[in-house]
């Protein structure tokens, strides 16, 4: 019998930098607990205001935005001496071409503002991420389109766009092309439906003396950060005994949805459990494709089944029954049992992969038993006891996730940050007619976060997030080689150059591979990424007709 030789790639986990900004740990009771509680209260994240988040974000991205704005002016032949670089919005002068750096704030008309009570409702926030009744052709739901229409910006309906910093704010409006000898590039023109509240940007324009509105000629974001140089140790990791190793491969998968079947299985007669077993066989067998070349599996959220949707009628019936019979404990048991079964199935599934010597990194998601606010803490070890027994192979990471695999930086999340951003961004030219609005694709939204220089620009406005004052952990300070988003409706990918545009040369250095990892429950697909060439391919598992 031939023994399977597993691929190996040196990995340095760097997701711990998100950990210090996650939910505070509960202090133990007993002696000294009062002092510990007082200390925790002093350093508790909610002792700070959310305004500190935006201040830290602005401080982290201001210099990069300003540099890109100046580069644009020089490209257009404008003498920088004739342009005011205003440090604070309160100091802007009327009728003078200037550069302002601040945070975008979109104010919707109060009559059109979505209901705050339903802001974090599963059917709203997760309509793109966990669609119910998804058709085989991946068509979008009307509920998702409703969410987009709720946030569509329209100045004719009373919506206002502002740029804000610590000193104040100024209203923004797009300027006409060719004013004052400066042409407006379509890619740099201000479009309120191409940005969201929380994005840091530098705007070039003039403030009118009559209305105090800044007419923006172009808008510039932080862009793709510089790449970090690989150390000699990281480079030497790819060579053993003077011979180059095989190209390191990582496998990206999301939406395993253990404990349930796929929504499409009722129509096709397939079985999600069987497809998961096919994936397991692919990874552990040396005879199936290049599964033996996988050096690491990264699970991007969606490991357990989402909570089944409950209709309002069922909710009312359950409440009535609970009030009549006084059996509150039965209701709790009914809700927790499916999650416990899902966790057990996920734990055993991971244990089988780990027993084959394959490292697994697990990123928690929206439905996992951890804190909801970003960054999410790793799932507790007691919930995955079998997997956690593989101390050297199993990593419970935060959400977002970051590591250095084979000398290349890998960054990603379960996809909720990208999903939330899609509610604010429209695709193509829009006539501000809500019926014609169409959300940008997942890959375009992911590309926008790279352009903004921020992983989660919608937080804390609509993405739940912990307040941080010292720094913003979601600022992109180093260029990732692989940047992924989990639980997507379909597989999408793009190669982005260091300037943020699509890469013309696939072999050039400083490229970033963007990957929208499809939900395995919906598509039966996983993604293989070659860490040397940054090429990727989709592996599909289909059990229909077997």
Short mmCIF file of C-alpha atoms in Angstrom, two decimals:
data_model
loop_
_atom_site.label_atom_id
_atom_site.label_comp_id
_atom_site.label_asym_id
_atom_site.label_seq_id
_atom_site.Cartn_x
_atom_site.Cartn_y
_atom_site.Cartn_z
CA UNK A 1 0.00 0.00 0.00
CA UNK A 2 1.43 3.39 -1.03
CA UNK A 3 1.47 5.96 1.72
CA UNK A 4 0.13 9.40 0.79
CA UNK A 5 2.79 12.10 1.00
CA UNK A 6 1.31 15.33 2.28
CA UNK A 7 2.42 18.72 1.00
CA UNK A 8 3.89 21.09 3.55
CA UNK A 9 4.05 24.88 3.57
CA UNK A 10 5.47 27.03 6.33
CA UNK A 11 2.68 29.15 7.84
CA UNK A 12 2.81 32.05 10.25
CA UNK A 13 -0.54 32.91 11.82
CA UNK A 14 -1.01 36.67 12.12
CA UNK A 15 -4.76 36.85 12.84
CA UNK A 16 -3.92 37.41 16.52
CA UNK A 17 -3.66 41.14 15.81
CA UNK A 18 -7.46 41.19 15.53
CA UNK A 19 -7.84 39.31 18.81
CA UNK A 20 -7.04 42.24 21.10
CA UNK A 21 -9.88 44.24 19.55
CA UNK A 22 -12.46 41.47 19.96
CA UNK A 23 -14.94 40.94 22.81
CA UNK A 24 -13.46 41.19 26.31
CA UNK A 25 -13.03 37.96 28.23
CA UNK A 26 -15.18 37.54 31.34
CA UNK A 27 -13.15 37.75 34.54
CA UNK A 28 -13.32 34.83 36.95
CA UNK A 29 -15.26 35.08 40.17
CA UNK A 30 -13.77 34.74 43.64
CA UNK A 31 -10.99 36.56 45.44
CA UNK A 32 -9.86 39.67 43.70
CA UNK A 33 -12.82 39.66 41.34
CA UNK A 34 -13.86 43.16 42.40
CA UNK A 35 -10.46 44.57 41.45
CA UNK A 36 -10.52 42.61 38.21
CA UNK A 37 -13.99 43.90 37.44
CA UNK A 38 -12.86 47.48 38.05
CA UNK A 39 -9.87 46.97 35.77
CA UNK A 40 -12.05 45.39 33.08
CA UNK A 41 -14.49 48.27 33.35
CA UNK A 42 -11.67 50.74 32.81
CA UNK A 43 -10.42 48.94 29.70
CA UNK A 44 -13.79 47.72 28.47
CA UNK A 45 -14.25 48.53 24.76
CA UNK A 46 -17.69 50.03 25.34
CA UNK A 47 -16.17 52.59 27.71
CA UNK A 48 -15.16 54.37 24.47
CA UNK A 49 -17.31 56.16 21.93
CA UNK A 50 -17.75 55.01 18.35
CA UNK A 51 -16.45 58.37 17.17
CA UNK A 52 -13.01 57.10 18.18
CA UNK A 53 -13.30 54.38 15.52
CA UNK A 54 -13.66 56.94 12.74
CA UNK A 55 -10.89 59.12 14.19
CA UNK A 56 -8.49 56.17 14.28
CA UNK A 57 -9.50 55.15 10.75
CA UNK A 58 -8.97 58.65 9.42
CA UNK A 59 -5.57 58.89 11.09
CA UNK A 60 -4.53 55.56 9.56
CA UNK A 61 -5.58 56.38 5.98
CA UNK A 62 -5.21 60.17 5.69
CA UNK A 63 -1.63 60.17 4.38
CA UNK A 64 -2.30 57.57 1.66
CA UNK A 65 -5.45 59.34 0.44
CA UNK A 66 -3.65 62.68 0.32
CA UNK A 67 -0.73 61.19 -1.60
CA UNK A 68 -3.06 59.75 -4.25
CA UNK A 69 -4.89 63.07 -4.61
CA UNK A 70 -1.63 64.96 -5.14
CA UNK A 71 -0.51 62.39 -7.70
CA UNK A 72 -3.75 62.95 -9.62
CA UNK A 73 -3.21 66.72 -9.68
CA UNK A 74 0.35 66.31 -10.93
CA UNK A 75 -0.89 63.94 -13.62
CA UNK A 76 -3.30 66.64 -14.80
CA UNK A 77 -0.51 69.24 -14.92
CA UNK A 78 -1.81 71.24 -11.95
CA UNK A 79 0.83 73.05 -9.92
CA UNK A 80 0.51 71.88 -6.31
CA UNK A 81 1.46 75.36 -5.14
CA UNK A 82 -1.89 76.59 -6.43
CA UNK A 83 -3.81 74.05 -4.39
CA UNK A 84 -4.57 74.36 -0.67
CA UNK A 85 -4.07 71.21 1.38
CA UNK A 86 -6.53 71.79 4.21
CA UNK A 87 -5.68 69.96 7.44
CA UNK A 88 -9.14 70.47 8.96
CA UNK A 89 -12.46 70.99 7.22
CA UNK A 90 -13.25 73.99 9.39
CA UNK A 91 -10.32 75.83 7.81
CA UNK A 92 -11.45 75.53 4.16
CA UNK A 93 -11.69 78.74 2.12
CA UNK A 94 -14.45 79.59 -0.33
CA UNK A 95 -13.67 79.65 -4.05
CA UNK A 96 -10.20 78.13 -3.68
CA UNK A 97 -9.13 74.81 -5.24
CA UNK A 98 -8.25 72.58 -2.32
CA UNK A 99 -7.80 69.04 -1.07
CA UNK A 100 -9.85 67.82 1.88
CA UNK A 101 -9.43 64.47 3.61
CA UNK A 102 -12.22 63.09 5.74
CA UNK A 103 -14.81 60.38 6.28
CA UNK A 104 -17.78 59.98 3.94
CA UNK A 105 -21.17 60.30 5.65
CA UNK A 106 -24.37 59.48 3.71
CA UNK A 107 -27.51 60.90 5.32
CA UNK A 108 -30.73 59.42 4.03
CA UNK A 109 -34.03 61.22 4.28
CA UNK A 110 -35.56 60.16 7.64
CA UNK A 111 -38.76 59.10 5.88
CA UNK A 112 -36.81 56.60 3.76
CA UNK A 113 -34.45 55.45 6.48
CA UNK A 114 -34.71 51.69 7.16
CA UNK A 115 -36.19 50.50 10.42
CA UNK A 116 -33.43 50.35 13.04
CA UNK A 117 -35.12 47.42 14.79
CA UNK A 118 -34.74 45.34 11.62
CA UNK A 119 -31.19 46.52 10.88
CA UNK A 120 -29.51 43.30 11.93
CA UNK A 121 -32.36 41.01 10.99
CA UNK A 122 -31.14 37.77 9.36
CA UNK A 123 -33.48 38.20 6.41
CA UNK A 124 -32.02 41.67 5.72
CA UNK A 125 -28.32 41.69 6.58
CA UNK A 126 -27.72 38.13 5.42
CA UNK A 127 -30.01 38.09 2.38
CA UNK A 128 -27.01 38.00 0.05
CA UNK A 129 -24.99 35.74 2.32
CA UNK A 130 -27.51 33.10 3.34
CA UNK A 131 -30.33 33.23 0.77
CA UNK A 132 -33.39 31.17 1.53
CA UNK A 133 -35.04 29.27 -1.29
CA UNK A 134 -32.06 29.89 -3.58
CA UNK A 135 -32.77 28.65 -7.08
CA UNK A 136 -30.36 26.43 -9.00
CA UNK A 137 -29.40 29.27 -11.37
CA UNK A 138 -28.32 31.47 -8.41
CA UNK A 139 -30.98 34.09 -9.10
CA UNK A 140 -31.22 36.81 -6.44
CA UNK A 141 -34.09 37.24 -4.08
CA UNK A 142 -36.53 40.12 -4.00
CA UNK A 143 -35.63 40.63 -0.35
CA UNK A 144 -32.04 41.44 -1.27
CA UNK A 145 -33.21 43.91 -3.88
CA UNK A 146 -35.47 45.55 -1.29
CA UNK A 147 -32.48 46.01 1.00
CA UNK A 148 -30.55 47.71 -1.80
CA UNK A 149 -33.43 50.05 -2.60
CA UNK A 150 -33.65 51.07 1.07
CA UNK A 151 -30.08 52.38 1.01
CA UNK A 152 -30.03 53.81 -2.52
CA UNK A 153 -28.81 57.42 -2.43
CA UNK A 154 -30.97 59.98 -4.22
CA UNK A 155 -30.39 63.71 -3.67
CA UNK A 156 -33.78 64.47 -5.23
CA UNK A 157 -35.42 62.70 -2.28
CA UNK A 158 -33.58 64.68 0.37
CA UNK A 159 -30.44 62.57 0.78
CA UNK A 160 -27.23 64.48 1.59
CA UNK A 161 -23.57 63.48 1.20
CA UNK A 162 -21.00 64.90 3.64
CA UNK A 163 -17.27 64.78 4.27
CA UNK A 164 -16.47 64.88 7.96
CA UNK A 165 -13.50 65.09 10.32
CA UNK A 166 -12.97 66.04 13.97
CA UNK A 167 -13.49 69.74 13.24
CA UNK A 168 -16.73 69.61 11.26
CA UNK A 169 -18.34 68.58 8.00
CA UNK A 170 -19.03 69.94 4.52
CA UNK A 171 -21.70 68.93 2.03
CA UNK A 172 -20.44 67.34 -1.20
CA UNK A 173 -21.77 67.57 -4.75
CA UNK A 174 -20.26 66.38 -8.02
CA UNK A 175 -18.71 69.10 -10.21
CA UNK A 176 -19.05 69.32 -13.99
CA UNK A 177 -16.28 68.14 -16.28
CA UNK A 178 -13.61 70.55 -17.46
CA UNK A 179 -14.15 73.25 -14.83
CA UNK A 180 -11.03 75.32 -14.07
CA UNK A 181 -9.02 73.39 -16.60
CA UNK A 182 -9.18 70.09 -14.74
CA UNK A 183 -10.83 67.18 -16.47
CA UNK A 184 -12.87 64.76 -14.37
CA UNK A 185 -11.96 61.12 -14.98
CA UNK A 186 -15.00 58.85 -14.81
CA UNK A 187 -13.13 56.50 -12.48
CA UNK A 188 -12.39 59.38 -10.08
CA UNK A 189 -15.71 61.24 -10.33
CA UNK A 190 -17.88 61.47 -7.23
CA UNK A 191 -20.80 59.02 -7.22
CA UNK A 192 -22.73 58.68 -3.97
CA UNK A 193 -23.79 55.15 -4.90
CA UNK A 194 -20.14 54.07 -5.21
CA UNK A 195 -19.27 54.88 -1.60
CA UNK A 196 -20.68 54.19 1.85
CA UNK A 197 -20.61 55.84 5.25
CA UNK A 198 -17.25 55.18 6.86
CA UNK A 199 -15.02 55.38 3.78
CA UNK A 200 -12.00 57.67 4.17
CA UNK A 201 -11.35 59.74 1.05
CA UNK A 202 -9.50 62.79 -0.26
CA UNK A 203 -11.63 65.09 -2.42
CA UNK A 204 -10.41 67.79 -4.79
CA UNK A 205 -12.73 70.71 -5.43
CA UNK A 206 -13.95 74.15 -4.41
CA UNK A 207 -16.43 75.31 -1.81
CA UNK A 208 -19.04 77.71 -3.15
CA UNK A 209 -19.43 80.97 -1.25
CA UNK A 210 -23.21 81.11 -1.52
CA UNK A 211 -24.31 77.67 -0.28
CA UNK A 212 -21.15 76.33 1.34
CA UNK A 213 -21.28 73.17 -0.79
CA UNK A 214 -18.03 71.64 -2.01
CA UNK A 215 -18.15 70.86 -5.71
CA UNK A 216 -15.97 67.77 -6.03
CA UNK A 217 -13.90 67.36 -9.18
CA UNK A 218 -12.40 64.02 -8.17
CA UNK A 219 -12.34 61.68 -5.20
CA UNK A 220 -9.40 59.49 -4.18
CA UNK A 221 -9.10 56.60 -1.73
CA UNK A 222 -6.19 55.05 0.13
CA UNK A 223 -5.71 52.37 -2.52
CA UNK A 224 -3.76 49.13 -2.33
CA UNK A 225 -1.13 49.28 0.42
CA UNK A 226 2.53 48.57 -0.24
CA UNK A 227 3.66 44.97 -0.09
CA UNK A 228 5.83 43.78 2.76
CA UNK A 229 9.21 42.39 1.76
CA UNK A 230 9.69 38.70 2.38
CA UNK A 231 12.38 37.86 4.89
CA UNK A 232 15.25 35.53 4.07
CA UNK A 233 13.80 32.89 6.38
CA UNK A 234 10.49 32.91 4.52
CA UNK A 235 12.27 32.57 1.17
CA UNK A 236 14.40 29.69 2.44
CA UNK A 237 11.27 27.87 3.64
CA UNK A 238 10.45 27.10 -0.01
CA UNK A 239 13.70 25.17 -0.54
CA UNK A 240 14.65 21.84 1.05
CA UNK A 241 18.10 20.27 0.56
CA UNK A 242 18.86 22.70 -2.24
CA UNK A 243 15.78 21.67 -4.26
CA UNK A 244 12.66 23.79 -4.72
CA UNK A 245 9.49 22.43 -3.22
CA UNK A 246 6.35 21.84 -5.23
CA UNK A 247 4.09 24.85 -5.54
CA UNK A 248 2.22 25.26 -2.24
CA UNK A 249 -1.56 24.94 -2.59
CA UNK A 250 -4.25 26.06 -0.19
CA UNK A 251 -7.89 25.03 -0.38
CA UNK A 252 -10.56 27.62 0.36
CA UNK A 253 -14.03 26.41 1.29
CA UNK A 254 -17.02 28.02 2.98
CA UNK A 255 -20.61 27.15 3.77
CA UNK A 256 -20.15 23.50 4.71
CA UNK A 257 -23.44 23.87 6.63
CA UNK A 258 -23.00 20.77 8.75
CA UNK A 259 -26.28 19.55 10.20
CA UNK A 260 -28.51 20.42 7.25
CA UNK A 261 -29.14 19.84 3.57
CA UNK A 262 -28.73 22.37 0.78
CA UNK A 263 -31.89 24.31 -0.24
CA UNK A 264 -31.51 22.94 -3.78
CA UNK A 265 -31.32 19.28 -2.68
CA UNK A 266 -35.10 18.98 -2.53
CA UNK A 267 -35.26 19.89 -6.21
CA UNK A 268 -32.24 17.94 -7.47
CA UNK A 269 -32.33 14.91 -5.19
CA UNK A 270 -28.74 15.53 -4.08
CA UNK A 271 -27.24 15.23 -0.62
CA UNK A 272 -24.99 17.83 0.97
CA UNK A 273 -23.62 15.23 3.41
CA UNK A 274 -22.53 13.08 0.45
CA UNK A 275 -20.79 16.04 -1.19
CA UNK A 276 -18.92 16.74 2.03
CA UNK A 277 -17.76 13.11 2.04
CA UNK A 278 -16.61 13.50 -1.57
CA UNK A 279 -14.54 16.51 -0.52
CA UNK A 280 -13.06 14.52 2.35
CA UNK A 281 -12.12 11.68 0.01
CA UNK A 282 -10.54 14.15 -2.41
CA UNK A 283 -8.34 15.59 0.34
CA UNK A 284 -7.26 12.32 1.94
CA UNK A 285 -6.81 10.11 -1.15
CA UNK A 286 -3.68 10.20 -3.31
CA UNK A 287 -5.60 8.87 -6.32
CA UNK A 288 -8.04 11.76 -6.75
CA UNK A 289 -6.67 14.77 -8.63
CA UNK A 290 -4.14 16.90 -6.79
CA UNK A 291 -5.77 16.73 -3.38
CA UNK A 292 -2.52 15.40 -1.88
CA UNK A 293 -0.89 18.69 -2.87
CA UNK A 294 -3.13 20.70 -0.55
CA UNK A 295 -0.97 21.99 2.28
CA UNK A 296 -3.70 23.82 4.21
CA UNK A 297 -7.50 24.05 4.30
CA UNK A 298 -9.06 27.41 5.20
CA UNK A 299 -12.77 27.28 6.09
CA UNK A 300 -14.24 30.75 5.56
CA UNK A 301 -17.29 30.63 7.81
CA UNK A 302 -20.60 28.86 7.39
CA UNK A 303 -19.40 25.67 9.07
CA UNK A 304 -22.67 25.04 10.87
CA UNK A 305 -26.18 25.23 9.52
CA UNK A 306 -27.92 28.62 9.76
CA UNK A 307 -30.86 28.81 12.09
CA UNK A 308 -34.05 27.86 10.21
CA UNK A 309 -36.22 30.81 9.29
CA UNK A 310 -39.32 31.08 11.47
CA UNK A 311 -42.43 32.70 10.08
CA UNK A 312 -44.24 35.35 12.15
CA UNK A 313 -47.18 32.97 12.48
CA UNK A 314 -44.95 30.25 13.96
CA UNK A 315 -43.35 32.73 16.32
CA UNK A 316 -46.78 33.78 17.57
CA UNK A 317 -47.85 30.15 18.04
CA UNK A 318 -44.65 29.32 19.97
CA UNK A 319 -45.07 32.37 22.21
CA UNK A 320 -48.69 31.47 22.93
CA UNK A 321 -47.81 27.87 23.70
CA UNK A 322 -44.93 28.92 25.94
CA UNK A 323 -47.14 31.36 27.86
CA UNK A 324 -49.94 28.82 28.28
CA UNK A 325 -47.92 25.78 29.33
CA UNK A 326 -45.11 27.61 31.12
CA UNK A 327 -42.62 25.38 29.32
CA UNK A 328 -39.96 27.95 28.54
CA UNK A 329 -37.22 25.35 29.00
CA UNK A 330 -38.68 23.22 26.21
CA UNK A 331 -38.49 26.15 23.80
CA UNK A 332 -34.82 26.75 24.65
CA UNK A 333 -34.05 23.09 24.18
CA UNK A 334 -35.77 23.08 20.80
CA UNK A 335 -33.62 26.01 19.63
CA UNK A 336 -30.25 24.80 20.91
CA UNK A 337 -30.41 21.16 19.87
CA UNK A 338 -29.90 21.76 16.11
CA UNK A 339 -26.81 23.90 16.81
CA UNK A 340 -25.36 21.26 19.13
CA UNK A 341 -25.83 18.60 16.46
CA UNK A 342 -24.32 20.85 13.80
CA UNK A 343 -21.27 21.54 15.97
CA UNK A 344 -20.75 17.86 16.68
CA UNK A 345 -20.96 16.99 12.98
CA UNK A 346 -18.54 19.80 12.11
CA UNK A 347 -16.12 18.68 14.83
CA UNK A 348 -16.07 15.10 13.59
CA UNK A 349 -15.67 16.24 9.98
CA UNK A 350 -12.66 18.42 10.83
CA UNK A 351 -11.16 15.59 12.89
CA UNK A 352 -11.18 13.31 9.83
CA UNK A 353 -9.35 15.90 7.73
CA UNK A 354 -6.86 16.61 10.51
CA UNK A 355 -6.18 12.91 11.07
CA UNK A 356 -4.84 12.81 7.50
CA UNK A 357 -2.22 15.40 8.47
CA UNK A 358 -3.88 18.36 6.75
CA UNK A 359 -3.83 21.65 8.71
CA UNK A 360 -7.22 23.35 9.01
CA UNK A 361 -7.91 27.01 9.85
CA UNK A 362 -11.50 27.72 10.87
CA UNK A 363 -12.95 31.23 10.57
CA UNK A 364 -16.18 31.77 12.55
CA UNK A 365 -19.20 33.20 10.78
CA UNK A 366 -22.49 34.94 11.38
CA UNK A 367 -24.28 31.84 12.73
CA UNK A 368 -21.44 30.46 14.86
CA UNK A 369 -21.62 30.57 18.69
CA UNK A 370 -19.26 33.51 19.21
CA UNK A 371 -19.61 37.28 19.61
CA UNK A 372 -21.50 39.00 16.80
CA UNK A 373 -19.49 42.23 16.76
CA UNK A 374 -16.41 42.36 14.57
CA UNK A 375 -13.72 41.21 15.01
CA UNK A 376 -15.26 37.91 16.05
CA UNK A 377 -13.37 35.78 18.54
CA UNK A 378 -12.31 32.22 17.67
CA UNK A 379 -14.94 29.64 18.44
CA UNK A 380 -14.39 28.13 21.90
CA UNK A 381 -12.29 24.97 22.09
CA UNK A 382 -14.88 23.10 24.17
CA UNK A 383 -17.29 23.22 21.23
CA UNK A 384 -14.85 21.37 18.94
CA UNK A 385 -13.08 18.95 21.33
CA UNK A 386 -11.99 16.35 18.76
CA UNK A 387 -10.55 18.91 16.36
CA UNK A 388 -8.76 20.81 19.12
CA UNK A 389 -6.92 17.62 20.14
CA UNK A 390 -4.82 18.16 16.99
CA UNK A 391 -2.91 20.99 18.62
CA UNK A 392 -0.35 21.53 15.87
CA UNK A 393 -2.77 21.25 12.94
CA UNK A 394 -6.01 22.97 13.95
CA UNK A 395 -6.25 26.75 14.24
CA UNK A 396 -9.34 28.52 15.57
CA UNK A 397 -8.92 31.99 14.10
CA UNK A 398 -10.73 35.29 14.37
CA UNK A 399 -13.00 36.76 11.73
CA UNK A 400 -11.35 38.41 9.77
CA UNK A 401 -8.46 36.00 9.19
CA UNK A 402 -4.84 36.67 8.32
CA UNK A 403 -1.76 34.49 7.92
CA UNK A 404 1.46 34.22 5.93
CA UNK A 405 1.52 30.98 3.91
CA UNK A 406 4.72 30.15 2.08
CA UNK A 407 5.84 33.75 2.43
CA UNK A 408 2.61 35.16 0.93
CA UNK A 409 0.07 37.09 2.98
CA UNK A 410 -3.45 35.61 3.00
CA UNK A 411 -6.34 37.77 4.22
CA UNK A 412 -10.07 37.09 4.23
CA UNK A 413 -13.35 36.76 6.08
CA UNK A 414 -16.62 34.86 6.14
CA UNK A 415 -18.00 37.42 3.67
CA UNK A 416 -20.33 39.44 5.88
CA UNK A 417 -18.29 42.62 5.41
CA UNK A 418 -18.58 42.34 1.62
CA UNK A 419 -22.24 41.41 1.82
CA UNK A 420 -23.01 44.47 3.92
CA UNK A 421 -21.09 46.72 1.53
CA UNK A 422 -23.13 45.46 -1.45
CA UNK A 423 -26.24 47.03 0.07
CA UNK A 424 -24.82 50.49 -0.63
CA UNK A 425 -23.06 50.10 -4.00
CA UNK A 426 -24.82 49.97 -7.36
CA UNK A 427 -23.51 48.51 -10.57
CA UNK A 428 -22.93 50.68 -13.66
CA UNK A 429 -24.61 53.99 -14.42
CA UNK A 430 -27.75 54.70 -12.43
CA UNK A 431 -30.59 57.07 -13.12
CA UNK A 432 -31.44 57.22 -9.38
CA UNK A 433 -34.55 55.25 -10.11
CA UNK A 434 -34.77 52.65 -7.38
CA UNK A 435 -36.46 50.16 -9.66
CA UNK A 436 -33.43 50.13 -11.97
CA UNK A 437 -30.88 49.69 -9.19
CA UNK A 438 -28.66 46.64 -9.27
CA UNK A 439 -26.14 45.69 -6.61
CA UNK A 440 -22.49 45.34 -7.58
CA UNK A 441 -21.17 41.82 -7.86
CA UNK A 442 -19.39 40.26 -4.91
CA UNK A 443 -16.02 40.48 -6.65
CA UNK A 444 -16.52 44.19 -7.34
CA UNK A 445 -17.43 44.85 -3.72
CA UNK A 446 -14.35 42.93 -2.59
CA UNK A 447 -12.26 44.96 -5.02
CA UNK A 448 -13.73 48.17 -3.57
CA UNK A 449 -12.59 47.26 -0.05
CA UNK A 450 -9.07 46.90 -1.42
CA UNK A 451 -9.45 50.27 -3.14
CA UNK A 452 -10.73 51.86 0.09
CA UNK A 453 -7.79 50.38 2.00
CA UNK A 454 -10.20 48.99 4.60
CA UNK A 455 -11.62 45.52 5.21
CA UNK A 456 -14.96 46.60 6.70
CA UNK A 457 -15.78 50.18 5.65
CA UNK A 458 -19.48 49.92 6.62
CA UNK A 459 -18.65 49.32 10.28
CA UNK A 460 -19.74 50.44 12.78
CA UNK A 461 -22.53 52.21 10.84
CA UNK A 462 -24.24 49.02 9.73
CA UNK A 463 -21.74 46.23 10.38
CA UNK A 464 -21.60 45.49 14.14
CA UNK A 465 -18.16 46.37 15.45
CA UNK A 466 -16.35 47.05 18.71
CA UNK A 467 -15.21 50.63 19.31
CA UNK A 468 -11.43 51.03 19.26
CA UNK A 469 -9.53 54.24 19.91
CA UNK A 470 -5.82 53.47 19.55
CA UNK A 471 -6.00 52.16 15.97
CA UNK A 472 -8.42 50.62 13.51
CA UNK A 473 -7.56 46.90 13.10
CA UNK A 474 -9.38 46.72 9.78
CA UNK A 475 -7.14 49.22 7.99
CA UNK A 476 -5.17 47.47 5.25
CA UNK A 477 -1.58 48.34 6.11
CA UNK A 478 0.09 45.58 4.07
CA UNK A 479 -0.84 44.26 0.65
CA UNK A 480 -2.25 40.72 0.76
CA UNK A 481 -1.25 38.28 -1.96
CA UNK A 482 -4.56 36.43 -1.59
CA UNK A 483 -7.69 38.29 -0.46
CA UNK A 484 -10.90 36.24 -0.18
CA UNK A 485 -14.52 36.53 0.83
CA UNK A 486 -16.54 33.48 1.88
CA UNK A 487 -20.14 32.32 1.40
CA UNK A 488 -20.56 33.83 -2.05
CA UNK A 489 -23.36 32.89 -4.41
CA UNK A 490 -20.87 31.81 -7.08
CA UNK A 491 -17.14 31.62 -7.73
CA UNK A 492 -15.55 34.84 -8.93
CA UNK A 493 -11.92 35.88 -9.12
CA UNK A 494 -9.74 38.76 -10.28
CA UNK A 495 -6.05 39.63 -10.29
CA UNK A 496 -5.39 43.20 -9.16
CA UNK A 497 -2.16 45.11 -9.71
CA UNK A 498 -0.51 47.36 -7.13
CA UNK A 499 -2.32 50.42 -8.57
CA UNK A 500 -5.73 48.83 -7.95
CA UNK A 501 -6.47 48.16 -11.64
CA UNK A 502 -6.86 44.72 -13.19
CA UNK A 503 -3.41 43.19 -13.61
CA UNK A 504 -2.20 43.19 -17.22
CA UNK A 505 0.76 40.94 -16.42
CA UNK A 506 -0.18 37.84 -14.45
CA UNK A 507 3.47 37.10 -13.68
CA UNK A 508 4.20 40.57 -12.31
CA UNK A 509 5.12 41.01 -8.67
CA UNK A 510 2.87 42.81 -6.17
CA UNK A 511 -0.34 41.40 -7.64
CA UNK A 512 -3.25 40.45 -5.40
CA UNK A 513 -5.52 37.50 -6.15
CA UNK A 514 -9.12 38.25 -5.18
CA UNK A 515 -11.31 35.19 -4.60
CA UNK A 516 -15.03 34.98 -3.90
CA UNK A 517 -15.32 31.55 -2.31
CA UNK A 518 -18.67 29.96 -3.26
CA UNK A 519 -20.90 28.50 -0.59
CA UNK A 520 -20.32 24.74 -0.65
CA UNK A 521 -23.90 24.11 0.46
CA UNK A 522 -25.24 25.96 -2.59
CA UNK A 523 -22.69 25.08 -5.26
CA UNK A 524 -20.64 22.08 -4.12
CA UNK A 525 -17.49 23.99 -5.10
CA UNK A 526 -14.14 24.68 -3.43
CA UNK A 527 -11.21 26.79 -4.64
CA UNK A 528 -7.57 25.77 -4.98
CA UNK A 529 -5.00 28.58 -4.91
CA UNK A 530 -1.38 28.15 -6.00
CA UNK A 531 0.64 30.33 -3.63
CA UNK A 532 3.59 30.68 -6.03
CA UNK A 533 1.73 31.72 -9.17
CA UNK A 534 -1.47 33.02 -7.48
CA UNK A 535 -3.49 31.05 -10.03
CA UNK A 536 -6.69 29.43 -8.81
CA UNK A 537 -9.09 26.76 -9.99
CA UNK A 538 -12.50 25.52 -8.92
CA UNK A 539 -13.10 21.92 -7.90
CA UNK A 540 -16.77 20.93 -8.13
CA UNK A 541 -18.42 18.01 -6.32
CA UNK A 542 -21.72 16.90 -7.82
CA UNK A 543 -23.70 13.95 -6.50
CA UNK A 544 -26.82 14.41 -8.66
CA UNK A 545 -27.58 11.27 -10.62
CA UNK A 546 -25.36 9.00 -8.52
#
